[in-house]
Amino acid sequence: QFIQTLEKNSVTRLVLVPSLLENLLLIPKIKNVQKLKSFTVSGEALSSQLSQRFKQTTPKDTILLNLYG
C-alpha cells in the first residue's frame, strides 16, 4: 500500500533511515515508482552493501544522498 501511495501522489523524494531503505528495496514494485528520483538517508550509518544494492535496484538516474555523520 505504501508503494501505491507513492505512485498516486507522484512522490519524487523520500527522506528515511537506511534500515527502512533496506526494507523498501526488498519490494519489487519500488522500481515501478517512476517519479521517485531522490532518496535521502540519515539517522543511521549507510553501509556500502546497502549503497551497492540501491544502485543495482533503482534506475540509473535515481539519487542516493547520505546525510549521516
Tab-separated table of N, CA, C and O in Angstrom:
chain	number	residue	atom	x	y	z
A	1	GLN	N	0.834	-1.197	0.000
A	1	GLN	CA	0.000	0.000	0.000
A	1	GLN	C	0.878	1.259	0.000
A	1	GLN	O	0.515	2.267	-0.587
A	2	PHE	N	2.020	1.201	0.645
A	2	PHE	CA	2.924	2.349	0.670
A	2	PHE	C	3.386	2.710	-0.739
A	2	PHE	O	3.398	3.885	-1.115
A	3	ILE	N	3.738	1.703	-1.518
A	3	ILE	CA	4.192	1.936	-2.889
A	3	ILE	C	3.079	2.578	-3.706
A	3	ILE	O	3.318	3.519	-4.471
A	4	GLN	N	1.867	2.107	-3.536
A	4	GLN	CA	0.725	2.685	-4.251
A	4	GLN	C	0.528	4.145	-3.866
A	4	GLN	O	0.206	4.977	-4.718
A	5	THR	N	0.728	4.470	-2.606
A	5	THR	CA	0.593	5.857	-2.145
A	5	THR	C	1.657	6.743	-2.776
A	5	THR	O	1.377	7.870	-3.180
A	6	LEU	N	2.880	6.236	-2.873
A	6	LEU	CA	3.959	6.995	-3.527
A	6	LEU	C	3.594	7.299	-4.975
A	6	LEU	O	3.767	8.425	-5.437
A	7	GLU	N	3.106	6.282	-5.674
A	7	GLU	CA	2.740	6.457	-7.081
A	7	GLU	C	1.560	7.413	-7.233
A	7	GLU	O	1.589	8.314	-8.065
A	8	LYS	N	0.545	7.205	-6.436
A	8	LYS	CA	-0.677	8.014	-6.528
A	8	LYS	C	-0.393	9.499	-6.302
A	8	LYS	O	-0.971	10.368	-6.943
A	9	ASN	N	0.524	9.794	-5.379
A	9	ASN	CA	0.821	11.178	-5.033
A	9	ASN	C	2.033	11.738	-5.772
A	9	ASN	O	2.506	12.823	-5.452
A	10	SER	N	2.533	10.998	-6.736
A	10	SER	CA	3.681	11.429	-7.552
A	10	SER	C	4.855	11.901	-6.695
A	10	SER	O	5.469	12.942	-6.966
A	11	VAL	N	5.180	11.124	-5.678
A	11	VAL	CA	6.299	11.460	-4.789
A	11	VAL	C	7.597	11.390	-5.576
A	11	VAL	O	7.853	10.432	-6.304
A	12	THR	N	8.421	12.427	-5.418
A	12	THR	CA	9.692	12.488	-6.132
A	12	THR	C	10.889	12.297	-5.212
A	12	THR	O	11.987	11.999	-5.658
A	13	ARG	N	10.680	12.473	-3.891
A	13	ARG	CA	11.796	12.438	-2.941
A	13	ARG	C	11.353	11.794	-1.642
A	13	ARG	O	10.283	12.104	-1.117
A	14	LEU	N	12.199	10.912	-1.104
A	14	LEU	CA	11.955	10.303	0.201
A	14	LEU	C	13.120	10.605	1.122
A	14	LEU	O	14.283	10.576	0.697
A	15	VAL	N	12.826	10.865	2.391
A	15	VAL	CA	13.831	11.020	3.434
A	15	VAL	C	13.557	9.917	4.447
A	15	VAL	O	12.448	9.840	4.999
A	16	LEU	N	14.543	9.066	4.677
A	16	LEU	CA	14.322	7.907	5.525
A	16	LEU	C	15.623	7.413	6.130
A	16	LEU	O	16.701	7.876	5.752
A	17	VAL	N	15.513	6.510	7.082
A	17	VAL	CA	16.699	5.883	7.678
A	17	VAL	C	17.106	4.699	6.799
A	17	VAL	O	16.268	4.106	6.113
A	18	PRO	N	18.390	4.351	6.806
A	18	PRO	CA	18.855	3.251	5.965
A	18	PRO	C	18.126	1.925	6.201
A	18	PRO	O	17.903	1.171	5.248
A	19	SER	N	17.723	1.638	7.434
A	19	SER	CA	17.028	0.372	7.679
A	19	SER	C	15.685	0.321	6.954
A	19	SER	O	15.271	-0.740	6.476
A	20	LEU	N	15.013	1.452	6.813
A	20	LEU	CA	13.767	1.488	6.046
A	20	LEU	C	14.064	1.372	4.551
A	20	LEU	O	13.353	0.671	3.832
A	21	LEU	N	15.111	2.022	4.097
A	21	LEU	CA	15.511	1.893	2.695
A	21	LEU	C	15.802	0.435	2.363
A	21	LEU	O	15.382	-0.068	1.320
A	22	GLU	N	16.488	-0.246	3.252
A	22	GLU	CA	16.809	-1.657	3.040
A	22	GLU	C	15.533	-2.480	2.838
A	22	GLU	O	15.460	-3.315	1.928
A	23	ASN	N	14.522	-2.214	3.642
A	23	ASN	CA	13.249	-2.934	3.503
A	23	ASN	C	12.501	-2.540	2.235
A	23	ASN	O	11.897	-3.393	1.583
A	24	LEU	N	12.550	-1.271	1.859
A	24	LEU	CA	11.896	-0.835	0.624
A	24	LEU	C	12.494	-1.504	-0.606
A	24	LEU	O	11.782	-1.854	-1.547
A	25	LEU	N	13.799	-1.688	-0.594
A	25	LEU	CA	14.465	-2.298	-1.743
A	25	LEU	C	14.099	-3.772	-1.908
A	25	LEU	O	14.329	-4.347	-2.976
A	26	LEU	N	13.523	-4.364	-0.881
A	26	LEU	CA	13.066	-5.753	-0.962
A	26	LEU	C	11.724	-5.880	-1.674
A	26	LEU	O	11.309	-6.974	-2.045
A	27	ILE	N	11.035	-4.747	-1.868
A	27	ILE	CA	9.730	-4.735	-2.519
A	27	ILE	C	9.948	-4.517	-4.012
A	27	ILE	O	10.367	-3.434	-4.432
A	28	PRO	N	9.680	-5.527	-4.826
A	28	PRO	CA	9.936	-5.394	-6.273
A	28	PRO	C	9.256	-4.185	-6.921
A	28	PRO	O	9.819	-3.588	-7.832
A	29	LYS	N	8.088	-3.813	-6.445
A	29	LYS	CA	7.340	-2.715	-7.064
A	29	LYS	C	7.985	-1.346	-6.847
A	29	LYS	O	7.589	-0.381	-7.486
A	30	ILE	N	8.985	-1.233	-5.983
A	30	ILE	CA	9.632	0.068	-5.764
A	30	ILE	C	10.255	0.560	-7.072
A	30	ILE	O	10.346	1.761	-7.318
A	31	LYS	N	10.642	-0.354	-7.952
A	31	LYS	CA	11.230	0.014	-9.245
A	31	LYS	C	10.212	0.690	-10.161
A	31	LYS	O	10.587	1.381	-11.095
A	32	ASN	N	8.926	0.464	-9.875
A	32	ASN	CA	7.869	0.989	-10.733
A	32	ASN	C	7.425	2.405	-10.382
A	32	ASN	O	6.611	2.978	-11.080
A	33	VAL	N	7.954	2.967	-9.304
A	33	VAL	CA	7.575	4.329	-8.907
A	33	VAL	C	8.417	5.284	-9.762
A	33	VAL	O	9.523	5.659	-9.391
A	34	GLN	N	7.882	5.639	-10.909
A	34	GLN	CA	8.623	6.368	-11.935
A	34	GLN	C	9.117	7.746	-11.502
A	34	GLN	O	10.189	8.167	-11.892
A	35	LYS	N	8.346	8.454	-10.710
A	35	LYS	CA	8.708	9.837	-10.359
A	35	LYS	C	9.666	9.917	-9.174
A	35	LYS	O	10.238	10.962	-8.915
A	36	LEU	N	9.848	8.829	-8.455
A	36	LEU	CA	10.713	8.808	-7.275
A	36	LEU	C	12.168	8.769	-7.728
A	36	LEU	O	12.683	7.748	-8.168
A	37	LYS	N	12.835	9.917	-7.645
A	37	LYS	CA	14.190	10.051	-8.183
A	37	LYS	C	15.251	10.384	-7.149
A	37	LYS	O	16.437	10.433	-7.468
A	38	SER	N	14.830	10.635	-5.893
A	38	SER	CA	15.798	11.039	-4.881
A	38	SER	C	15.478	10.403	-3.527
A	38	SER	O	14.361	10.510	-3.036
A	39	PHE	N	16.469	9.742	-2.976
A	39	PHE	CA	16.368	9.152	-1.641
A	39	PHE	C	17.427	9.818	-0.759
A	39	PHE	O	18.603	9.836	-1.126
A	40	THR	N	17.004	10.357	0.363
A	40	THR	CA	17.932	10.937	1.329
A	40	THR	C	17.890	10.071	2.574
A	40	THR	O	16.814	9.808	3.116
A	41	VAL	N	19.056	9.597	3.008
A	41	VAL	CA	19.119	8.775	4.213
A	41	VAL	C	19.908	9.497	5.286
A	41	VAL	O	20.893	10.184	5.008
A	42	SER	N	19.457	9.332	6.531
A	42	SER	CA	20.145	9.917	7.681
A	42	SER	C	19.670	9.192	8.935
A	42	SER	O	18.757	8.378	8.878
A	43	GLY	N	20.302	9.486	10.060
A	43	GLY	CA	19.881	8.912	11.333
A	43	GLY	C	20.544	7.597	11.682
A	43	GLY	O	20.525	7.178	12.835
A	44	GLU	N	21.119	6.943	10.710
A	44	GLU	CA	21.842	5.684	10.889
A	44	GLU	C	22.962	5.638	9.850
A	44	GLU	O	22.895	6.324	8.834
A	45	ALA	N	23.947	4.806	10.127
A	45	ALA	CA	25.026	4.626	9.150
A	45	ALA	C	24.503	3.890	7.917
A	45	ALA	O	23.700	2.971	8.028
A	46	LEU	N	24.953	4.326	6.761
A	46	LEU	CA	24.608	3.683	5.483
A	46	LEU	C	25.760	2.756	5.109
A	46	LEU	O	26.883	3.208	4.878
A	47	SER	N	25.489	1.466	5.054
A	47	SER	CA	26.541	0.509	4.713
A	47	SER	C	26.855	0.564	3.221
A	47	SER	O	26.001	0.921	2.401
A	48	SER	N	28.062	0.187	2.884
A	48	SER	CA	28.444	0.156	1.472
A	48	SER	C	27.641	-0.913	0.731
A	48	SER	O	27.316	-0.741	-0.440
A	49	GLN	N	27.279	-1.997	1.429
A	49	GLN	CA	26.473	-3.048	0.805
A	49	GLN	C	25.095	-2.519	0.422
A	49	GLN	O	24.587	-2.809	-0.663
A	50	LEU	N	24.485	-1.733	1.313
A	50	LEU	CA	23.166	-1.172	1.015
A	50	LEU	C	23.265	-0.152	-0.114
A	50	LEU	O	22.407	-0.105	-0.993
A	51	SER	N	24.310	0.625	-0.109
A	51	SER	CA	24.520	1.590	-1.191
A	51	SER	C	24.641	0.871	-2.534
A	51	SER	O	24.052	1.295	-3.539
A	52	GLN	N	25.369	-0.223	-2.572
A	52	GLN	CA	25.519	-1.002	-3.802
A	52	GLN	C	24.197	-1.619	-4.231
A	52	GLN	O	23.859	-1.613	-5.418
A	53	ARG	N	23.434	-2.144	-3.266
A	53	ARG	CA	22.136	-2.735	-3.601
A	53	ARG	C	21.194	-1.677	-4.157
A	53	ARG	O	20.430	-1.919	-5.075
A	54	PHE	N	21.267	-0.452	-3.588
A	54	PHE	CA	20.461	0.658	-4.093
A	54	PHE	C	20.774	0.894	-5.569
A	54	PHE	O	19.878	1.003	-6.392
A	55	LYS	N	22.058	0.958	-5.894
A	55	LYS	CA	22.478	1.198	-7.278
A	55	LYS	C	22.017	0.087	-8.220
A	55	LYS	O	21.672	0.341	-9.366
A	56	GLN	N	22.009	-1.143	-7.733
A	56	GLN	CA	21.607	-2.284	-8.553
A	56	GLN	C	20.094	-2.372	-8.718
A	56	GLN	O	19.615	-2.925	-9.699
A	57	THR	N	19.350	-1.827	-7.755
A	57	THR	CA	17.891	-1.987	-7.726
A	57	THR	C	17.141	-0.846	-8.392
A	57	THR	O	16.088	-1.056	-8.971
A	58	THR	N	17.682	0.353	-8.323
A	58	THR	CA	16.959	1.530	-8.800
A	58	THR	C	17.464	1.970	-10.182
A	58	THR	O	18.579	1.622	-10.577
A	59	PRO	N	16.656	2.747	-10.912
A	59	PRO	CA	17.114	3.267	-12.207
A	59	PRO	C	18.389	4.111	-12.053
A	59	PRO	O	18.642	4.694	-10.996
A	60	LYS	N	19.169	4.165	-13.103
A	60	LYS	CA	20.479	4.854	-13.078
A	60	LYS	C	20.395	6.321	-12.674
A	60	LYS	O	21.328	6.848	-12.082
A	61	ASP	N	19.286	6.987	-12.977
A	61	ASP	CA	19.178	8.420	-12.678
A	61	ASP	C	18.624	8.706	-11.278
A	61	ASP	O	18.363	9.856	-10.944
A	62	THR	N	18.490	7.684	-10.441
A	62	THR	CA	17.993	7.870	-9.084
A	62	THR	C	19.160	8.229	-8.155
A	62	THR	O	20.208	7.599	-8.186
A	63	ILE	N	18.938	9.261	-7.332
A	63	ILE	CA	19.983	9.791	-6.461
A	63	ILE	C	19.849	9.223	-5.054
A	63	ILE	O	18.743	9.141	-4.512
A	64	LEU	N	20.976	8.878	-4.447
A	64	LEU	CA	21.033	8.485	-3.040
A	64	LEU	C	21.936	9.480	-2.323
A	64	LEU	O	23.134	9.573	-2.623
A	65	LEU	N	21.373	10.232	-1.395
A	65	LEU	CA	22.123	11.234	-0.639
A	65	LEU	C	22.212	10.781	0.806
A	65	LEU	O	21.199	10.574	1.477
A	66	ASN	N	23.438	10.624	1.303
A	66	ASN	CA	23.688	10.175	2.667
A	66	ASN	C	24.035	11.378	3.536
A	66	ASN	O	25.069	12.010	3.330
A	67	LEU	N	23.192	11.705	4.508
A	67	LEU	CA	23.425	12.857	5.382
A	67	LEU	C	23.840	12.465	6.791
A	67	LEU	O	23.839	13.291	7.689
A	68	TYR	N	24.180	11.208	7.001
A	68	TYR	CA	24.557	10.753	8.333
A	68	TYR	C	25.978	11.172	8.661
A	68	TYR	O	26.863	11.065	7.843
A	69	GLY	N	26.169	11.630	9.874
A	69	GLY	CA	27.501	11.943	10.370
A	69	GLY	C	27.952	13.285	10.010
A	69	GLY	O	28.942	13.824	10.118
